[in-house]
Coordinates of C-alpha atoms in Angstrom, one line a residue:
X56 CA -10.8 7.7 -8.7
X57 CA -9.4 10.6 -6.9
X58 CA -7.3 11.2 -4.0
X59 CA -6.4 13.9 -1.5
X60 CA -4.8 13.3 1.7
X61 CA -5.3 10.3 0.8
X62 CA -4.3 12.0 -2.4
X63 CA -7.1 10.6 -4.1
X64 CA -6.9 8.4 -7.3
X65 CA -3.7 7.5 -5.7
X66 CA -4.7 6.1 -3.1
X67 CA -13.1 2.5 3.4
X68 CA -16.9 0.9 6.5
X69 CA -20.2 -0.5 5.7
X70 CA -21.6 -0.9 9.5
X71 CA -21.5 -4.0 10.7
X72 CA -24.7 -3.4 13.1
X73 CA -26.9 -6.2 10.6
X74 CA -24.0 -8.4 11.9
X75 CA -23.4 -7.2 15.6
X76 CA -27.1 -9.2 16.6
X77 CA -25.7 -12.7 16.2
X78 CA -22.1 -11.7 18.0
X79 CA -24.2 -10.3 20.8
X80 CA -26.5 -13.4 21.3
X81 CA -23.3 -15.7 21.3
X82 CA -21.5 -13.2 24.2
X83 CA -24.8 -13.3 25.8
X84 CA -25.5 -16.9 26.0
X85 CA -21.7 -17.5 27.4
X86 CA -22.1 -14.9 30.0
X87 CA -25.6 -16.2 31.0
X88 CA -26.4 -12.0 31.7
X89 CA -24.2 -12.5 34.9
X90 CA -23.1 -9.5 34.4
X91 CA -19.8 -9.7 34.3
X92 CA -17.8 -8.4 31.0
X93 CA -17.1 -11.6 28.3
X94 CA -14.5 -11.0 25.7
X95 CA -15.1 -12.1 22.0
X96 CA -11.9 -13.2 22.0
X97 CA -9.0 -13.4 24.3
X98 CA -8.4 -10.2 26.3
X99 CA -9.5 -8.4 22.7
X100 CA -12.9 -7.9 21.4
X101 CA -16.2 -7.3 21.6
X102 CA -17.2 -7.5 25.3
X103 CA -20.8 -7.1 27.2
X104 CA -20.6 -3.7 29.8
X105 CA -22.9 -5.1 32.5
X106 CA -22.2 -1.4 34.3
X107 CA -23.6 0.4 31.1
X108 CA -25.7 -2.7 29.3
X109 CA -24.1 -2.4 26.7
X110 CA -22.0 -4.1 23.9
X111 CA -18.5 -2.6 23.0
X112 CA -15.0 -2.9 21.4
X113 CA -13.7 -0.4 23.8
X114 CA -11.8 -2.5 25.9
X115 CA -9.7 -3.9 23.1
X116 CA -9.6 -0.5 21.1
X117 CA -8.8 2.2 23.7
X118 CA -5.4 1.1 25.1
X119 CA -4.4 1.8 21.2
X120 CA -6.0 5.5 21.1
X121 CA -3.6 7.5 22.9
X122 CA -0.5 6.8 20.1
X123 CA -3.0 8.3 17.3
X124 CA -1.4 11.7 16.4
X125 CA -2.2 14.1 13.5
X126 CA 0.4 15.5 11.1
X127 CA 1.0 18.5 9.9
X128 CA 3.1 19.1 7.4
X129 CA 4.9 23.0 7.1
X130 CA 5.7 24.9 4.1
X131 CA 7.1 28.2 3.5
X132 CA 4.5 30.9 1.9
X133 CA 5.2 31.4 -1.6
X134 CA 3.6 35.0 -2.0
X135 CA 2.2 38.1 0.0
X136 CA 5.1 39.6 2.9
X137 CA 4.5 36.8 5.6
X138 CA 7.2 34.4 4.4
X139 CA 7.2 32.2 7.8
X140 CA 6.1 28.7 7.9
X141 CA 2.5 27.7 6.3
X142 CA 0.5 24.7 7.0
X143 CA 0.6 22.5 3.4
X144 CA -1.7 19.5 4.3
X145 CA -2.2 17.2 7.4
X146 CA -3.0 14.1 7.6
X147 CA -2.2 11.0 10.5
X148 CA 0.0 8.8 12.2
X149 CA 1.0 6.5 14.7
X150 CA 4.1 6.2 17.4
X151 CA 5.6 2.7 17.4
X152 CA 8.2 2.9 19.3
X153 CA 7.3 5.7 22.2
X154 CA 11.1 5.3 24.1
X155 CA 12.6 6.5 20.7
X156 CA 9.8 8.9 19.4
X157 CA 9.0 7.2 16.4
X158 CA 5.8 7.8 14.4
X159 CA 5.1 6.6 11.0
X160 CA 3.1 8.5 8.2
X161 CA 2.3 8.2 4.7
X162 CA 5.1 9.5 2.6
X163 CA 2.4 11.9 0.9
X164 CA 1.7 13.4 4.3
X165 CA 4.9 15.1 4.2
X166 CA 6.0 15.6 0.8
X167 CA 7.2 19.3 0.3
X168 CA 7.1 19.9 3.5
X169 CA 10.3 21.6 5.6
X170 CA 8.9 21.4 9.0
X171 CA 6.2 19.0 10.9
X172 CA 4.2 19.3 14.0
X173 CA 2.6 16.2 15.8
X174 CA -0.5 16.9 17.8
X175 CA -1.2 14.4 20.6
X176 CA -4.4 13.6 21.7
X177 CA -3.6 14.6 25.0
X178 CA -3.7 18.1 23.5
X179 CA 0.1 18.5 23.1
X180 CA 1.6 19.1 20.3
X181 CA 5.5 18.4 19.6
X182 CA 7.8 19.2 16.5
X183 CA 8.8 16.5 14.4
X184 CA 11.8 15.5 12.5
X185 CA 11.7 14.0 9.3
X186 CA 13.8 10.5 9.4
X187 CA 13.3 9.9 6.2
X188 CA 10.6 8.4 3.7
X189 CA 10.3 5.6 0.9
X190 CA 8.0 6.6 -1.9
X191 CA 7.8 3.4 -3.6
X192 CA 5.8 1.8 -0.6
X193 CA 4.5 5.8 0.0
X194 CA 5.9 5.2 4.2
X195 CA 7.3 7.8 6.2
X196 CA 9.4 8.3 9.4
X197 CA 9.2 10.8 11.8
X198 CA 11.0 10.9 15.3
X199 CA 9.5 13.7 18.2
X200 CA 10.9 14.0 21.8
X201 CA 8.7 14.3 24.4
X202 CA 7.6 12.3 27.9
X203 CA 4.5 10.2 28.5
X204 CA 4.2 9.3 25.0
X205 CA 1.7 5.8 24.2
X206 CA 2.6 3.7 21.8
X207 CA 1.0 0.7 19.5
X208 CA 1.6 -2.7 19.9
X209 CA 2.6 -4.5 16.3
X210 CA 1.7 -8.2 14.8
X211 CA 2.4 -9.6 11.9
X212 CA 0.4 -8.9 8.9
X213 CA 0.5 -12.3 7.3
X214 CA -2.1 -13.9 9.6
X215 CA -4.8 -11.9 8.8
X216 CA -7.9 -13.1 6.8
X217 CA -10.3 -11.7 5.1
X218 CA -13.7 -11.3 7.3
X219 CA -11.3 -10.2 10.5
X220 CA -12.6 -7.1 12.0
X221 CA -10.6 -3.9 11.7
X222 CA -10.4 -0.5 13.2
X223 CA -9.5 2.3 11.2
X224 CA -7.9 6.1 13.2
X225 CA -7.3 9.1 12.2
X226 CA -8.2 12.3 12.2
X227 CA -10.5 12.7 9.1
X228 CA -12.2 16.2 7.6
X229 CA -10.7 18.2 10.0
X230 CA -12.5 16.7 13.1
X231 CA -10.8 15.5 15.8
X232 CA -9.4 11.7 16.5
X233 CA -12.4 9.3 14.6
X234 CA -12.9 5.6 15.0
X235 CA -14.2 3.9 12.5
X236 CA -15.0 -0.1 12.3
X237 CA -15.3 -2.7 9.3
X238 CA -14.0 -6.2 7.8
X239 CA -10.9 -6.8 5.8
X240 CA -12.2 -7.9 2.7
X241 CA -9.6 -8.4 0.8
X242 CA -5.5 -9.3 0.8
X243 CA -2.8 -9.0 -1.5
X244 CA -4.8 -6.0 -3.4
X245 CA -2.3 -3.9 -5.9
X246 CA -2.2 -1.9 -8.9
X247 CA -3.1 1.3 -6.7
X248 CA -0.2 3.2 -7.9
X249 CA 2.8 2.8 -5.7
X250 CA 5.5 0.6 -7.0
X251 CA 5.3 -1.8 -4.1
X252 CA 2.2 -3.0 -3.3
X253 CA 0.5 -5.8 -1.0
X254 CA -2.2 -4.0 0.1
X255 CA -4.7 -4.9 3.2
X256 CA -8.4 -4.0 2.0
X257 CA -11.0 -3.1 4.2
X258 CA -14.4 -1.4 4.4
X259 CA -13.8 0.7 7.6
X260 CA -14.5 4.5 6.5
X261 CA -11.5 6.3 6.0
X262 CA -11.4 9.6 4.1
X263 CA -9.0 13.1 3.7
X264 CA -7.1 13.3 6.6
X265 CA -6.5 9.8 7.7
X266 CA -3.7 8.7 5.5
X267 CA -0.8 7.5 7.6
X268 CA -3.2 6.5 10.5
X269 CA -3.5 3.0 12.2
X270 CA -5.3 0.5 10.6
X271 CA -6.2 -2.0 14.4
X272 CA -7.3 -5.7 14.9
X273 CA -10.0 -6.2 17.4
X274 CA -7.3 -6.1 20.1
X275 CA -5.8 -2.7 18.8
X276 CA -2.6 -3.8 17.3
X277 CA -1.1 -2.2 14.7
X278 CA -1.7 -4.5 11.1
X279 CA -1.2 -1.6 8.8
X280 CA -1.1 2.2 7.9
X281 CA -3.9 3.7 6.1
X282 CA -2.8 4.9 2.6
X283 CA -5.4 4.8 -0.2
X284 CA -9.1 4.8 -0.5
X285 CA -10.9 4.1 -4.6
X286 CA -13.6 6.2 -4.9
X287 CA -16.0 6.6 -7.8
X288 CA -17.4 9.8 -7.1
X289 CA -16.2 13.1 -8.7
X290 CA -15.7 14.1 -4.5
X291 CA -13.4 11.4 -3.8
X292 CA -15.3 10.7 -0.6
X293 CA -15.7 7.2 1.2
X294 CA -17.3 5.1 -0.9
X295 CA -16.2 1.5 1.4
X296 CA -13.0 1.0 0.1
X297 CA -9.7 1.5 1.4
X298 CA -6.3 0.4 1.3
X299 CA -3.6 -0.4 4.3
X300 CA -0.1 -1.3 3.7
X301 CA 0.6 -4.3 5.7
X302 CA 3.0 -4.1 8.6
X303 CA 5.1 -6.6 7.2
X304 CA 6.3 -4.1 4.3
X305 CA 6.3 -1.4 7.5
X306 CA 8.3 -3.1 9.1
X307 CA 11.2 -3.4 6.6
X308 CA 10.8 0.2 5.6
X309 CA 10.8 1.2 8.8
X310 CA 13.9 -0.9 9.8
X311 CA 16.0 0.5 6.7
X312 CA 15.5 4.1 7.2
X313 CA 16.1 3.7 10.8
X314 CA 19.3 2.1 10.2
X315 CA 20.5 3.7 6.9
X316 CA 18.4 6.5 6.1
X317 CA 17.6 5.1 3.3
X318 CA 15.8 2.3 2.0
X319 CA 18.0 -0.4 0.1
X320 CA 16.2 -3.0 -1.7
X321 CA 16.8 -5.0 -4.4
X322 CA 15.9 -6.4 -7.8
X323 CA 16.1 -9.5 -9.5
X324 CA 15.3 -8.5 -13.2
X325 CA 11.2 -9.9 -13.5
X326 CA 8.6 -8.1 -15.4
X327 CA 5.9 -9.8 -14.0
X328 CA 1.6 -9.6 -14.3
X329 CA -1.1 -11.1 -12.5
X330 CA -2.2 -14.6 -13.8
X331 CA -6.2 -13.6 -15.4
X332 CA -8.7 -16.2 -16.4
X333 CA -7.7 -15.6 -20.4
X334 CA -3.9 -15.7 -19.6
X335 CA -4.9 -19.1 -18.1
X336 CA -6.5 -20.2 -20.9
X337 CA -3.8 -19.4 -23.5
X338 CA -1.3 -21.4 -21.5
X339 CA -3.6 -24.4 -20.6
X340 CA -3.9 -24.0 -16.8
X341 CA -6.7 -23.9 -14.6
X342 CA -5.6 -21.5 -11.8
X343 CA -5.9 -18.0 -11.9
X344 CA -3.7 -17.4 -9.0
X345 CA 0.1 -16.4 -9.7
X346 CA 2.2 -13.6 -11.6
X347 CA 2.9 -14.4 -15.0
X348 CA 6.4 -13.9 -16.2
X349 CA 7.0 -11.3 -18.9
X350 CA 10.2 -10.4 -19.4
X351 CA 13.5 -11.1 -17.9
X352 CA 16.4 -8.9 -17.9
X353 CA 19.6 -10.2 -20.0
X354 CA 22.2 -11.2 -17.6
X355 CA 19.6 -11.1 -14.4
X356 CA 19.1 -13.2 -11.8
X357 CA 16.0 -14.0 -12.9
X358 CA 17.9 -15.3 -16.3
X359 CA 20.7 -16.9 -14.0
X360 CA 18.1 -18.9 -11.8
X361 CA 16.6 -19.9 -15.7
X362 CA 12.9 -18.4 -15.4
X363 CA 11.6 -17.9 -18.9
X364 CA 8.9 -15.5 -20.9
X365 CA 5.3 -17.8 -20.4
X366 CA 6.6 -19.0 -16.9
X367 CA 4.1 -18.4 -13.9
X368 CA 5.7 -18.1 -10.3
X369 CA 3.0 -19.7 -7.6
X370 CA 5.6 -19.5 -5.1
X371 CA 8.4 -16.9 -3.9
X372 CA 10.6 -17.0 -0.5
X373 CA 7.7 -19.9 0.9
X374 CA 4.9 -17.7 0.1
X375 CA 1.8 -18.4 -2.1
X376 CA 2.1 -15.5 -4.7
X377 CA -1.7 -14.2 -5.2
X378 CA -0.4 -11.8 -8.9
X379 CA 2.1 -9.4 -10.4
X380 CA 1.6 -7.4 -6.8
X381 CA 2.5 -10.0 -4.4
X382 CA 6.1 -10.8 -6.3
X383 CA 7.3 -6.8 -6.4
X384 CA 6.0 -6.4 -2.7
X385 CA 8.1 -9.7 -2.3
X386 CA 11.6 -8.7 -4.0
X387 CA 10.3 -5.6 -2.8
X388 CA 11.4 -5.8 0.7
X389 CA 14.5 -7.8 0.0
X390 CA 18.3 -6.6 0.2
X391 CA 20.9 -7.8 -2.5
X392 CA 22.0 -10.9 -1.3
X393 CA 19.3 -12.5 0.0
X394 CA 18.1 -15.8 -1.7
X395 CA 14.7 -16.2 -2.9
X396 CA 13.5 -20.3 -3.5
X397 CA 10.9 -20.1 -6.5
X398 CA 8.1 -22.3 -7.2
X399 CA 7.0 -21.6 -11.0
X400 CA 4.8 -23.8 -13.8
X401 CA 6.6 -24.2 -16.8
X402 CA 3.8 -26.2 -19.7
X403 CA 1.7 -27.1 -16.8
X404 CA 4.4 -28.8 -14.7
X405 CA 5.9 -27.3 -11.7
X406 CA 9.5 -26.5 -10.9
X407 CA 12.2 -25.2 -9.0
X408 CA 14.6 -22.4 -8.5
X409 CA 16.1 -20.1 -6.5
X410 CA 16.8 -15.9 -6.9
X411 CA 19.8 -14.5 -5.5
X412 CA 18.7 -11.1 -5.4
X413 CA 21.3 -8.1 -6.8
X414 CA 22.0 -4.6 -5.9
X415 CA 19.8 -2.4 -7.8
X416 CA 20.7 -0.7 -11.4
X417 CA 20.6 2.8 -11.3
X418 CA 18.9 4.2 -14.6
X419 CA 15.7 5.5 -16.4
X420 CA 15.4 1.6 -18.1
X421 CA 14.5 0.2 -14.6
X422 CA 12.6 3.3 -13.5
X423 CA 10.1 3.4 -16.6
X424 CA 9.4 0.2 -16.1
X425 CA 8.7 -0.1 -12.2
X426 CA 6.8 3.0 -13.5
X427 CA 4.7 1.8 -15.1
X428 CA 4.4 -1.8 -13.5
X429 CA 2.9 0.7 -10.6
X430 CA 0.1 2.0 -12.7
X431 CA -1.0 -1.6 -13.3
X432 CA 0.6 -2.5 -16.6
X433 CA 3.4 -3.8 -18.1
X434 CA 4.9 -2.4 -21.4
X435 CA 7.9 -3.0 -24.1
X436 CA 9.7 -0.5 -26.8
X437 CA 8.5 -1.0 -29.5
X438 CA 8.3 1.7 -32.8
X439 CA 6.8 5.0 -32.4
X440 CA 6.6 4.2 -28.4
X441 CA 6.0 1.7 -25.9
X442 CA 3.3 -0.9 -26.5
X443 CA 1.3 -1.9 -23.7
X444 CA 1.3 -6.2 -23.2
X445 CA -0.9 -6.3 -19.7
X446 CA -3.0 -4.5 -18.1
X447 CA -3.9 -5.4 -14.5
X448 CA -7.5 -5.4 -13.6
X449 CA -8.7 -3.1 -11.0
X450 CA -5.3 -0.7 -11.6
X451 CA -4.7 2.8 -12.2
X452 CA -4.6 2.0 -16.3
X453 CA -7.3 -0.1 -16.2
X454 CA -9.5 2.8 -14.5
X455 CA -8.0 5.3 -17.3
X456 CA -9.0 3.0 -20.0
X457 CA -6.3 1.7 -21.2
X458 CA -6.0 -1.4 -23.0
X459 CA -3.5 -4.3 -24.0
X460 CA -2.2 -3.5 -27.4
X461 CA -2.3 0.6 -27.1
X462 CA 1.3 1.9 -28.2
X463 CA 1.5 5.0 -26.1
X464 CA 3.3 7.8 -27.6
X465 CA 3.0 10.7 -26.1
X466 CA 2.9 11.8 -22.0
X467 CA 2.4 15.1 -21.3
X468 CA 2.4 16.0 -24.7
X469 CA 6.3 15.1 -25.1
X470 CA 7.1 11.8 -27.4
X471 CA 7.9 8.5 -25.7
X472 CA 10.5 7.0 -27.2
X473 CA 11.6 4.6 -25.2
X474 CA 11.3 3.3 -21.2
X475 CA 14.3 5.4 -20.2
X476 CA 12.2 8.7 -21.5
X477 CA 8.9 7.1 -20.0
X478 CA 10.3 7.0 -16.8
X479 CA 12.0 10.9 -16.7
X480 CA 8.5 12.0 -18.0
X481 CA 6.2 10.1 -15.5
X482 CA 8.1 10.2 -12.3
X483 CA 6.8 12.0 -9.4
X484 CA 3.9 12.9 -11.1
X485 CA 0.2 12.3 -10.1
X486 CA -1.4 13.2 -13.1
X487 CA -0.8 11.8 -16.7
X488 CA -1.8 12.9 -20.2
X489 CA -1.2 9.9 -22.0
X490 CA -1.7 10.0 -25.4
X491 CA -2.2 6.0 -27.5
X492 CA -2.4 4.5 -31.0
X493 CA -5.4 2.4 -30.7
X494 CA -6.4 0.5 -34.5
X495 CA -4.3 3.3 -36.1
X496 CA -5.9 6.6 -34.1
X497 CA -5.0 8.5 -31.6
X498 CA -6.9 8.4 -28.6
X499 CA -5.9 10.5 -24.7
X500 CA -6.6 9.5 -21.7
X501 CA -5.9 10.7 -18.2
X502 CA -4.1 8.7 -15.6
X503 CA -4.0 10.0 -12.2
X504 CA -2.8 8.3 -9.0

């Protein structure tokens, strides 16, 4: 995997022209050719151009185009006598909120940076101000000032489903504003490498330069940003799959830095994996759908509200929880305070309970372990390092190599001792030399996000 503006490891669009001949012979039997333009769907959608004779999303897609910007993020040169402003890297985003100037990004689009420029596709370009970021769900906000600005209409994230068209934009490769077009095909995707995770999945082709763009429905509202792509080449080019993160996370990101600066979330004290067929097996169930409960934090609210080691939460808040993901996306965007009702099987019978969710614990403990629950595992102290219990499938580790069972003692070269020194060693950094005791040897691998 690999990552670049996307920064890729860290974080596409088959065509769908084998599947645009049935759509067009069910939009050309209801308008009967009487040349008049038929919507899929709505006022969104493919429609029939009788002017042109031709089929096109257009009409749902362009009202959308105009709040597209690209990002450029500024640095200051390091070397040579010019010390004024240099361009660092670039990527997209997208003006919510055009009254008030808003435009979200991807957190990695302006890492580092001290200054930011927003080109318009009107051929304007406006500097930006840097609200302020979250890089566990890897958003950012920026606020420009300027007249005639577009922006995106917004819906909610949670009625999506996978085969629903979607509309990637950005400004890819250095070209100007791209449209690309594709399927969701999947939801609830995680183990990416952010600590909070729900992510959309879609095929649309999205490459360098369109992290932070819009990710459109058929009727060009916003249902995520662009963040992530998984490729398998050593190029880190499209390869079909990219990740989104849903507006419903956006949206409470969004809403906190707006109105604090900051993001304040809570935790509940849950170390929690995705429910695999094998994990199934060993506790007698028949669903493969849930996060598994691992460990719970002495004097939690996870302990208060009596969840258990073994337990497997199906429910959380009135959702269906899908794995490990889908419960830290969910306590995720919660503030202390706010009560959580808990569906869990306990010995193959279902309970009860309810989470209040606390203020979060400042400390390395906590940080080496969200640390490492956003590689895709799950780990405990242990001697001579931290042995890993779960690793998810699909996730940074499991791309590594890594395996259940591995003690890891070394990153970077420096001991691991325990999760406070995992987590001062691993934070902020994309690339990991992690060094295991697998059957009594040492084996390395690399883990990059």
């Amino acid at each position: 995997m690999s990552s670049q503006c996307l920064p890729v490891a860290r974080k596409r669009g088959a065509s769908l022209s084998v599947a645009l001949p049935a759509l067009m012979v069910a939009v050309v039997a209801c308008a009967g050719w009487s040349g008049q333009a038929v919507a899929q769907s709505g006022s969104g959608g493919m429609t029939y151009d009788a002017r042109r004779g031709v089929y096109s999303f257009a009409s749902g897609i362009e009202h959308a185009l105009p709040a597209v910007v690209k990002v450029t993020t500024m640095g200051r040169a390091t070397s040579g006598m010019d010390d004024g402003p240099k361009a660092l890297q670039g990527g997209s985003g997208v003006i919510i909120d055009a009254a008030k100037g808003i435009v979200i990004t991807n957190h990695h689009v302006i890492d580092g940076g001290r200054s930011f420029t927003v080109d318009l596709p009107d051929g304007r370009f406006l500097d930006a101000e840097l609200v302020g970021a979250d890089e566990d769900t890897d958003i950012a906000v920026l606020r420009v000032r300027g007249s005639g600005l577009a922006q995106v209409a917004q819906v909610n994230s949670d009625d999506l489903q996978t085969g629903d068209l979607a509309f990637a934009v950005g400004y890819p490769l250095g070209l100007d504003q791209t449209l690309t077009m594709g399927v969701i095909s999947g939801l609830n995707r995680t183990g990416r490498g952010d600590t909070i995770e729900d992510y959309i999945q879609t095929d649309a082709a999205v490459n360098s330069g369109n992290s932070g763009g819009p990710l459109l429905d058929s009727r060009g509202r916003l249902i995520g940003i662009n963040t992530a792509i998984l490729s398998g080449g050593m190029g880190g080019g499209n390869d079909g799959i990219a990740f989104a993160v849903p507006t419903r996370i956006m949206r409470f990101v969004v809403d906190q830095i707006l109105d604090h600066g900051e993001v304040k979330r809570g935790q509940v004290g849950l170390v929690v994996g995705s429910l695999t067929a094998p994990r199934a097996r060993e506790l007698g169930l028949n669903i493969v759908r849930g996060a598994v409960v691992h460990d719970v934090t002495p004097g939690s609210a996870a302990e208060n509200a009596g969840l258990k080691r073994g337990d497997v939460i199906v429910s959380l808040q009135d959702r269906p929880m899908s794995n490990g993901g889908s419960v830290q996306a969910a306590v995720g965007i919660t503030t202390a305070g706010t009560r959580l009702p808990v569906v869990y099987l306990r010995d193959g019978r279902e309970a009860r309970t309810a989470l209040t969710v606390e203020a979060p614990v400042t400390g390395k403990t906590y940080l080496g372990q969200s640390e490492a629950i956003a590689r895709g595992m799950t780990v405990k102290p242990v001697s001579g390092g931290l042995q890993v219990q779960v690793v998810e499938a699909g996730s940074l580790a499991a791309s590594a190599g890594l395996k259940a069972g591995d003690v890891v003692t070394r990153i970077n070269g420096t001991s691991v001792d325990g999760l406070a020194a995992f987590g001062r060693l691993v934070q902020g950094q994309d690339k990991l030399a992690v060094t295991v005791l697998r059957d009594g040897e040492e084996q390395s691998f690399d883990l990059a996000r």
